[in-house]
Structures are given as C-alpha cells and as structure tokens.
C-alpha cells in the first residue's frame, strides 16, 4: 500500500506519532488510508450538505475495511460570484482545486480517494486531480437542488436572473421579483437545471467515475446518503482490483462523454472542462470531434434552461443510465469501458429503461437529430466558438445583424438595460477570455437581461468569455483566438454585419480580408487589468479556451 511509506517501519516512527496525535489507533493504521476530499463550506448552497455526504462516505469506507480521512477542497458559487469581480475567480479555481488536491494526496500517501464535490469548477477540478494522481478514486456529488415553484410552475435560478430583466422591461413588478427570490432556489444542492454543475456531475457518471445516480439523485433525498455509503464501499473494491482513474477515463470514455453531452444538452462549459480533464488523463480531446459526434447523436433532453423539465424529473425518468441505454440503441456508445462500479458501461446500463418519454425522448422521436452543442468556425472564430444549440430559438439558428461592440460585460449590461439593444442586433462582448478577463467570466447577467426583456429570439450575443449553463438563446462563447491576443473579435467595429449559421457551424463577420488585415496592423494590446496575485499568474499561463483554458507550464 502507498500509505505504508508513512505507516510502516522504524523510519516511520515519527509519522506514527503524528497519527497518534490524530487519535488514530493501531488497528486503523493497519488498514488502507482513504482520503475523502470534501468540498463542504457554508457559502455555496450546493455544498452546505456535503458534511452529511462525507459522513456517509466515511461509514462506507470503514464498513469495507478502510480508514477514512477527510481533507478539504475549495469551491466558488458561480451564482453569488456572478456580475462582479468575483466571477473572475470562478474558472481559475479549477486549477487551484486540482493542484491542492494533488498536494494533499501525495503528501499524505493516500491509498485511494473519494471525491465529494458538487458545483461548477469544483467537479472538473477534482476530476483533473483524479487523473493526475491516478490512484483508485470514486466520485459522489452533493446532488441537485429541487426545482422551485412559483405560481404553480417549476422554476430555477435562470428564471430568477431573467426576472430581473423582465422587471427592467416593465414586465414584472418588484413584488413579482420578490416571489421568485423567495422560491426559485428552495433547497440545498446544485442549481436544479442542466447547468454546469449538474452537467459535470452527470458526465462524471458517464465517464465512469461516479456510481449510478451521482448526477441526478436530489441533494435532499435519503437515497443520496445511501449512494455515498456505496461510494465508500466501491473505492475499496477498486483498491483491491487496482483500477485507477486513467484505466477508467480512456479515450473511449471521453467519446462517450461527448456523445452523452450532445444527447443531454449539457452546459457549454463542458467544452472547457472535458478537454482539460482529458489532458490530465493523457488523452488529446480535439473539439473538432464534438461536431463529428453531434452530427450523429440525437438530442433527447430539454432540461432547464432549454425546456420545462429539471434534474429531479430526469432522475424520476431513469437518470443518466436510462439516457445512455436509449442512445446505445443507435450503437453510439463504447460499452466495454470499465467504470467505478467495477463493471463495464454495457453491464451498468443493461435494463435501465426510459420511464418518461416526455423527459427523455426516445431515439425515434428526438428534439433534434443532432446534438445539443455545436462548435462554430469562421473568420470571426478561426480556432473555434461554442454554442448550446439545444437552447437556441429555431429562428436564431441562422441570423445576420449589426455588431454592438463592448469591451467588458458591465458596459454591455448597461446598454441592454438602457434599451439601446434592439431586435436584430448582435451583442459582442470581448476582452473577457482566459487571458483578457482575466479568468473568462460567465455572461449570465447579459443573456438573462436579453431574455427577460423579450429579445431572446431576436438578439444574439458573442463573446470570448463563457456562459453559465443557465444561459439560453443564441449565446456564442469561447470565441478563439480571444481579443487579448489580437483575435478577430478584437477587430470588430460597431455596425459590422455578423453572420451566424449554427447548422453549418459558421461564425463570420462580413468584412473583407484586406480590411481585417488593416485593422490588425493598427490594433494594440490592452494594458492588463490585473497585475498581481493569482489572477495575474493565471493570465500569464492560461491556454486558449479551445484547449480547455488549461494552465501551460
């Protein structure tokens, strides 16, 4: 066992004295040392219940013959961080989580790990760490929030943000907004739609790193505690069989993840996180693959914000395994991949039926014949840009309009709320990429303002930043190269006609090559907004969004 290096032999007597200081018995020191990486804190609603999940995991580990030891990981609530400097610190925590978890696991010679994340960057950060450390590991998240209910209808955080836009447009009263405020987020858990946190927890299940139900069992259900106990038991089985994350997160597993991403209609942030996780696992995940997979993968789910159903509904319909079983009818999944259950994907999903064809469409009757996410290219995005196709109004799949150009999110929001954006416009928000932001902020405030003001089916938004999974509409992000390095988005001028053709994967500005070249000659890099601290270090090392915004050493 790896932990023998800190527990066995005369040279380790000082180490054992410190274990004694922890109150650890000789019997506990004889057992495998299992690190339980807990993201519990009291500021993220999706994490406030993780102490209960950790206790259940510890019981499962102990029942199966291991010695569980809890260690911490940080997490940021994207909703609370939204719309101010805090959002610059969201994506960048992914690498802090991965790095700090690597440090804790290596320094204390754990034999295996159980990761207990829940929200947004915390999940991919721990998946990156799992691939990097490569000792037997199982994930069990804190689970999704139940949907809110306002005036007899289910609702969620995205509705809350859009309510602010509706109030600005005079479509809602202050009392109406207050009702949403009190009821939109009724329980602990990751926000209730197919936003980034739930997307990544569901894809963790697809990758094979989490057990059945990891992505969908609601946070407040007792079934979640049972799942946590089983995760603790499962990691001990993986340790016995020496099945490690890189055995599970193979190239085939990432193809499965992309396939299910398309079927589920996950957050566009998955196009940042999957390549970053794959990189740590030694797998080259080129985003070109996304369109290839999307072309043959039907979109079966329209969960909020794309539609009126929520993660709790997906859970009742059979969960992720039911969607995987449905997709497997088309021969689109690699069924021989090993998973954290100790079984293959094919063995896991056998007999998992679709219990609600309104929540999980049968493959014979999909929402669309192609996947939920599209990668765009063109003279405005020579490398790539990303859009959640499943959340775009049909009339906006092809659109041309004049550019309304803003060099930061705040200026764009002021213009939107000031009534300066009209039907047909294409809002361009730049200098918000990994380097330019720095930190690649989410643009939920401007997309929600556009939707809330009734412009969601007539106005597009393009940015080198990114979007919350709660964003909907023709919201095109991750535009590469970003403005901070002189990408074409930096050269767009007010009134330029921008052409969007999502079905044909195109994003262009109707300006001649000669004119764009002339503008590039005149372009000057902006002075960095942040020159000290972690954000400055991140900006200096951040790779393009097309490569997952990973840190380049």
Coordinates of N, CA and C in Angstrom, one line a residue, residues 248-332:
X248 N -10.1 4.1 -16.2 CA -11.5 4.4 -16.5 C -11.6 5.5 -17.5
X249 N -10.9 6.6 -17.3 CA -11.0 7.8 -18.2 C -10.1 7.6 -19.4
X250 N -10.5 6.7 -20.3 CA -9.8 6.4 -21.5 C -10.3 7.3 -22.6
X251 N -9.7 7.1 -23.8 CA -10.2 7.9 -24.9 C -11.6 7.5 -25.3
X252 N -11.9 6.2 -25.2 CA -13.3 5.7 -25.4 C -14.3 6.4 -24.4
X253 N -13.9 6.5 -23.2 CA -14.7 7.1 -22.2 C -15.0 8.5 -22.5
X254 N -14.0 9.3 -23.0 CA -14.3 10.7 -23.3 C -15.2 10.8 -24.6
X255 N -15.1 9.8 -25.5 CA -16.0 9.8 -26.6 C -17.4 9.6 -26.1
X256 N -17.6 8.7 -25.1 CA -18.9 8.5 -24.5 C -19.4 9.8 -23.9
X257 N -18.5 10.5 -23.2 CA -18.9 11.7 -22.5 C -19.4 12.8 -23.5
X258 N -18.7 12.9 -24.6 CA -19.1 13.9 -25.7 C -20.4 13.5 -26.3
X259 N -20.6 12.2 -26.5 CA -21.9 11.7 -27.0 C -23.0 12.0 -26.1
X260 N -22.8 11.7 -24.8 CA -23.9 12.0 -23.9 C -24.1 13.5 -23.6
X261 N -23.0 14.2 -23.7 CA -23.1 15.7 -23.7 C -24.1 16.2 -24.7
X262 N -24.0 15.7 -25.9 CA -24.9 16.0 -27.0 C -26.3 15.6 -26.8
X263 N -26.5 14.4 -26.2 CA -27.8 13.8 -26.0 C -28.6 14.5 -24.9
X264 N -27.8 14.9 -23.8 CA -28.4 15.6 -22.7 C -28.6 17.1 -22.9
X265 N -27.8 17.7 -23.8 CA -27.9 19.1 -23.9 C -27.2 19.8 -22.7
X266 N -26.0 19.4 -22.5 CA -25.2 20.0 -21.3 C -24.8 21.4 -21.5
X267 N -24.2 22.0 -20.5 CA -23.7 23.3 -20.5 C -22.5 23.4 -21.4
X268 N -22.4 24.6 -22.1 CA -21.2 24.8 -23.0 C -19.9 24.8 -22.2
X269 N -19.9 24.9 -20.9 CA -18.7 24.8 -20.1 C -18.1 23.5 -20.2
X270 N -18.9 22.5 -20.5 CA -18.3 21.1 -20.7 C -17.3 21.1 -21.8
X271 N -17.4 22.0 -22.7 CA -16.4 22.1 -23.8 C -15.1 22.8 -23.3
X272 N -15.1 23.3 -22.1 CA -13.8 23.7 -21.5 C -13.3 22.6 -20.6
X273 N -14.2 22.0 -19.9 CA -13.7 21.0 -18.8 C -13.3 19.7 -19.4
X274 N -14.1 19.1 -20.3 CA -13.7 17.8 -20.8 C -12.3 17.8 -21.4
X275 N -11.9 18.8 -22.3 CA -10.5 18.8 -22.8 C -9.5 18.9 -21.7
X276 N -9.8 19.7 -20.6 CA -8.9 19.9 -19.5 C -8.7 18.6 -18.7
X277 N -9.8 17.9 -18.5 CA -9.7 16.6 -17.8 C -9.0 15.6 -18.6
X278 N -9.3 15.5 -19.9 CA -8.6 14.6 -20.8 C -7.1 14.9 -20.9
X279 N -6.8 16.1 -20.9 CA -5.3 16.5 -20.9 C -4.6 15.9 -19.7
X280 N -5.2 15.9 -18.5 CA -4.6 15.3 -17.3 C -4.6 13.8 -17.4
X281 N -5.5 13.2 -18.2 CA -5.6 11.8 -18.3 C -4.7 11.3 -19.4
X282 N -4.0 12.2 -20.1 CA -3.1 11.8 -21.2 C -3.9 11.6 -22.5
X283 N -5.1 12.1 -22.6 CA -5.9 11.9 -23.8 C -6.0 13.3 -24.5
X284 N -5.8 13.3 -25.8 CA -5.9 14.5 -26.6 C -7.4 14.6 -27.1
X285 N -8.1 15.5 -26.6 CA -9.6 15.6 -26.9 C -9.7 16.9 -27.8
X286 N -9.7 16.7 -29.1 CA -9.8 17.8 -30.0 C -11.3 18.2 -30.2
X287 N -11.6 19.5 -30.0 CA -13.0 19.9 -30.1 C -13.6 19.6 -31.5
X288 N -12.8 19.4 -32.5 CA -13.3 19.1 -33.8 C -14.2 17.8 -33.7
X289 N -13.9 17.0 -32.7 CA -14.6 15.7 -32.5 C -16.0 16.0 -32.1
X290 N -16.3 17.1 -31.5 CA -17.6 17.4 -31.0 C -18.6 17.5 -32.1
X291 N -18.3 18.2 -33.2 CA -19.2 18.3 -34.3 C -19.4 16.9 -35.0
X292 N -18.4 16.2 -35.1 CA -18.5 14.8 -35.7 C -19.5 14.0 -34.9
X293 N -19.3 14.0 -33.6 CA -20.2 13.2 -32.7 C -21.6 13.8 -32.7
X294 N -21.7 15.1 -32.7 CA -23.0 15.8 -32.7 C -23.8 15.4 -33.9
X295 N -23.2 15.3 -35.1 CA -23.8 15.1 -36.3 C -24.6 13.8 -36.3
X296 N -24.2 12.8 -35.5 CA -24.9 11.5 -35.5 C -25.6 11.2 -34.1
X297 N -25.6 12.2 -33.2 CA -26.2 12.0 -31.9 C -27.4 12.8 -31.7
X298 N -28.6 12.2 -31.5 CA -29.8 13.0 -31.3 C -29.8 13.6 -29.9
X299 N -30.4 14.8 -29.9 CA -30.7 15.5 -28.6 C -32.0 15.0 -28.0
X300 N -31.9 14.3 -26.8 CA -33.1 13.6 -26.2 C -33.7 14.4 -25.1
X301 N -32.9 15.3 -24.5 CA -33.4 16.0 -23.3 C -33.4 17.5 -23.5
X302 N -34.5 18.2 -23.0 CA -34.5 19.6 -23.0 C -34.8 20.1 -21.6
X303 N -33.7 19.9 -20.7 CA -33.8 20.3 -19.3 C -33.6 21.8 -19.2
X304 N -34.1 22.4 -18.2 CA -33.9 23.9 -18.0 C -32.4 24.2 -18.1
X305 N -32.1 25.3 -18.8 CA -33.0 26.4 -19.3 C -33.5 26.1 -20.7
X306 N -33.2 25.0 -21.4 CA -33.7 24.7 -22.7 C -35.1 24.3 -22.8
X307 N -35.7 23.8 -21.6 CA -37.1 23.4 -21.6 C -37.6 23.4 -20.2
X308 N -38.8 22.8 -20.0 CA -39.5 23.0 -18.7 C -39.2 21.9 -17.7
X309 N -38.3 21.0 -18.0 CA -38.0 19.9 -17.1 C -36.7 20.1 -16.4
X310 N -36.5 19.4 -15.2 CA -35.4 19.7 -14.3 C -34.7 18.3 -14.0
X311 N -33.6 18.4 -13.3 CA -32.8 17.3 -13.0 C -33.6 16.3 -12.1
X312 N -34.5 16.8 -11.3 CA -35.4 15.8 -10.5 C -36.2 15.0 -11.4
X313 N -36.7 15.6 -12.5 CA -37.5 14.9 -13.5 C -36.7 13.9 -14.2
X314 N -35.5 14.2 -14.6 CA -34.6 13.2 -15.2 C -34.3 12.1 -14.3
X315 N -34.2 12.3 -13.0 CA -33.9 11.2 -12.0 C -35.1 10.3 -12.0
X316 N -36.3 10.8 -12.0 CA -37.5 10.0 -12.0 C -37.7 9.2 -13.3
X317 N -37.2 9.8 -14.4 CA -37.3 9.1 -15.7 C -36.4 8.0 -15.9
X318 N -35.5 7.8 -14.9 CA -34.5 6.7 -15.0 C -33.0 7.2 -15.0
X319 N -32.8 8.5 -15.0 CA -31.5 9.0 -14.8 C -30.6 8.8 -16.0
X320 N -29.3 9.1 -15.8 CA -28.3 9.1 -16.8 C -28.2 7.7 -17.5
X321 N -28.2 6.6 -16.7 CA -28.1 5.3 -17.3 C -29.3 5.0 -18.3
X322 N -30.5 5.6 -18.0 CA -31.6 5.4 -18.9 C -31.3 6.1 -20.3
X323 N -30.8 7.3 -20.2 CA -30.4 8.1 -21.4 C -29.3 7.3 -22.2
X324 N -28.4 6.8 -21.4 CA -27.3 6.0 -22.1 C -27.8 4.8 -22.8
X325 N -28.8 4.1 -22.1 CA -29.4 2.9 -22.7 C -30.1 3.3 -24.0
X326 N -30.8 4.4 -23.9 CA -31.5 4.9 -25.1 C -30.6 5.1 -26.3
X327 N -29.5 5.9 -26.0 CA -28.5 6.2 -27.0 C -27.8 5.0 -27.5
X328 N -27.6 4.0 -26.7 CA -26.9 2.8 -27.1 C -27.6 2.0 -28.1
X329 N -29.0 2.2 -28.3 CA -29.7 1.6 -29.3 C -29.2 1.9 -30.7
X330 N -28.6 3.1 -30.8 CA -28.0 3.6 -32.1 C -26.6 3.1 -32.3
X331 N -26.0 2.4 -31.3 CA -24.6 1.9 -31.4 C -23.6 3.0 -31.2
X332 N -24.0 4.1 -30.5 CA -23.1 5.2 -30.4 C -22.2 5.2 -29.2

